[in-house]
mmCIF file of C-alpha atoms in Angstrom:
data_model
loop_
_atom_site.group_PDB
_atom_site.id
_atom_site.type_symbol
_atom_site.label_atom_id
_atom_site.label_comp_id
_atom_site.label_asym_id
_atom_site.label_seq_id
_atom_site.Cartn_x
_atom_site.Cartn_y
_atom_site.Cartn_z
ATOM 1 C CA MET J 10 0.202 -0.255 -0.137
ATOM 2 C CA VAL J 11 1.818 3.356 -1.120
ATOM 3 C CA GLU J 12 1.648 5.816 1.748
ATOM 4 C CA PRO J 13 -0.678 8.797 1.374
ATOM 5 C CA ILE J 14 1.489 12.621 0.636
ATOM 6 C CA GLU J 15 -0.273 15.139 3.145
ATOM 7 C CA ALA J 16 -0.405 19.128 1.175
ATOM 8 C CA ASN J 17 -2.069 21.474 3.896
ATOM 9 C CA TYR J 18 -2.649 24.751 2.654
ATOM 10 C CA VAL J 19 -3.142 27.536 5.335
ATOM 11 C CA PRO J 20 -3.864 30.956 4.370
ATOM 12 C CA ASP J 21 -1.751 33.741 5.031
ATOM 13 C CA GLY J 22 -2.845 37.100 3.976
ATOM 14 C CA ASP J 23 -3.174 37.326 0.369
ATOM 15 C CA ASP J 24 -0.250 34.421 0.535
ATOM 16 C CA TRP J 25 -0.463 30.653 1.366
ATOM 17 C CA THR J 26 1.716 28.281 3.037
ATOM 18 C CA ILE J 27 2.278 25.073 1.981
ATOM 19 C CA THR J 28 2.967 22.338 3.981
ATOM 20 C CA ILE J 29 3.753 18.589 2.485
ATOM 21 C CA VAL J 30 3.976 15.790 4.524
ATOM 22 C CA GLY J 31 5.397 12.197 3.696
ATOM 23 C CA LYS J 32 8.190 9.671 3.601
ATOM 24 C CA GLY J 33 9.139 11.302 7.003
ATOM 25 C CA LYS J 34 9.939 14.287 5.487
ATOM 26 C CA THR J 35 8.050 17.847 6.297
ATOM 27 C CA LEU J 36 8.650 20.057 3.200
ATOM 28 C CA THR J 37 7.147 23.998 3.985
ATOM 29 C CA ALA J 38 7.080 27.014 0.879
ATOM 30 C CA LYS J 39 4.435 29.811 0.127
ATOM 31 C CA ALA J 40 2.534 31.472 -2.824
ATOM 32 C CA PRO J 41 0.247 34.232 -3.559
ATOM 33 C CA GLY J 42 -2.842 32.848 -3.935
ATOM 34 C CA LEU J 43 -3.869 29.503 -4.460
ATOM 35 C CA ILE J 44 -3.291 28.067 -7.855
ATOM 36 C CA ALA J 45 -0.080 29.300 -7.201
ATOM 37 C CA ALA J 46 0.194 27.516 -3.675
ATOM 38 C CA ARG J 47 -0.906 24.051 -5.852
ATOM 39 C CA ASP J 48 1.434 24.115 -8.748
ATOM 40 C CA ARG J 49 4.112 25.003 -5.764
ATOM 41 C CA ALA J 50 2.633 22.121 -3.410
ATOM 42 C CA ASP J 51 3.042 19.832 -7.710
ATOM 43 C CA GLN J 52 6.627 20.825 -7.524
ATOM 44 C CA LEU J 53 6.906 20.493 -3.406
ATOM 45 C CA VAL J 54 5.507 16.286 -3.969
ATOM 46 C CA ASP J 55 8.219 15.824 -6.823
ATOM 47 C CA GLU J 56 11.179 17.043 -4.529
ATOM 48 C CA LEU J 57 9.545 14.412 -2.309
ATOM 49 C CA ALA J 58 8.433 11.189 -4.458
ATOM 50 C CA GLY J 59 11.146 11.734 -6.277
ATOM 51 C CA ASP J 60 11.894 8.789 -9.178
ATOM 52 C CA ASP J 61 8.745 6.925 -7.719
ATOM 53 C CA LYS J 62 5.885 6.821 -9.704
ATOM 54 C CA LYS J 63 2.774 5.612 -8.121
ATOM 55 C CA ARG J 64 1.511 8.033 -5.575
ATOM 56 C CA THR J 65 -1.778 9.297 -3.537
ATOM 57 C CA VAL J 66 -1.288 13.016 -2.837
ATOM 58 C CA VAL J 67 -3.772 14.364 -0.507
ATOM 59 C CA HIS J 68 -4.560 18.475 -0.131
ATOM 60 C CA ARG J 69 -6.350 19.489 2.073
ATOM 61 C CA LEU J 70 -7.060 23.605 3.552
ATOM 62 C CA ASP J 71 -6.481 23.651 6.997
ATOM 63 C CA GLY J 72 -7.301 19.912 7.559
ATOM 64 C CA ASP J 73 -9.847 19.088 5.035
ATOM 65 C CA ALA J 74 -9.493 18.099 1.384
ATOM 66 C CA LEU J 75 -13.004 19.106 0.240
ATOM 67 C CA GLU J 76 -12.988 22.191 1.583
ATOM 68 C CA PHE J 77 -9.443 22.471 -0.514
ATOM 69 C CA THR J 78 -10.926 21.224 -3.732
ATOM 70 C CA THR J 79 -13.687 23.819 -3.230
ATOM 71 C CA ALA J 80 -11.084 26.549 -2.504
ATOM 72 C CA TYR J 81 -9.603 25.417 -5.658
ATOM 73 C CA LEU J 82 -12.046 24.824 -7.839
ATOM 74 C CA ASN J 83 -13.519 28.349 -7.676
ATOM 75 C CA ALA J 84 -10.429 30.255 -7.977
ATOM 76 C CA ARG J 85 -10.080 27.909 -11.325
ATOM 77 C CA LEU J 86 -13.641 28.294 -12.127
ATOM 78 C CA ALA J 87 -14.080 32.281 -10.638
ATOM 79 C CA ARG J 88 -14.084 35.557 -13.365
ATOM 80 C CA PRO J 89 -11.860 38.193 -13.532
ATOM 81 C CA PRO J 90 -13.239 41.512 -11.935
ATOM 82 C CA ALA J 91 -15.258 43.099 -13.975
ATOM 83 C CA PRO J 92 -13.406 46.671 -14.259
ATOM 84 C CA GLU J 93 -13.949 49.437 -12.216
ATOM 85 C CA PRO J 94 -16.268 52.340 -14.648
ATOM 86 C CA ASP J 95 -14.102 55.514 -15.703
ATOM 87 C CA PRO J 96 -15.608 57.945 -12.982
ATOM 88 C CA LYS J 97 -15.126 60.908 -14.984
ATOM 89 C CA PRO J 98 -16.952 60.580 -18.303
ATOM 90 C CA LYS J 99 -15.323 61.599 -21.710
ATOM 91 C CA VAL J 100 -16.057 64.720 -23.048
ATOM 92 C CA GLU J 101 -15.624 65.555 -26.513
ATOM 93 C CA GLU J 102 -15.058 68.443 -28.234
ATOM 94 C CA THR J 103 -16.503 69.686 -31.358
ATOM 95 C CA LYS J 104 -16.131 72.485 -33.633
ATOM 96 C CA ALA J 105 -18.985 75.531 -34.256
#
């Protein structure tokens, strides 16, 4: 049976702290935003697991896998914010 590798994400302001635990080791990193944190977690897992092709990674947000999945999908599928309307209306000059 393959021992799972745990990836835990904790929000830290606008950044995220990632902790990877497995194979008797712990690796940590920070990333700006949840999507970047997930990408960084993959890099850390590759570093930890090495050449192991069979690996199971459990991603958790403050210890909860369902919360991570929900937050990650919301971040991936969210629409970018609408641009702010220009507070000053544009005035066109006309020649008489």
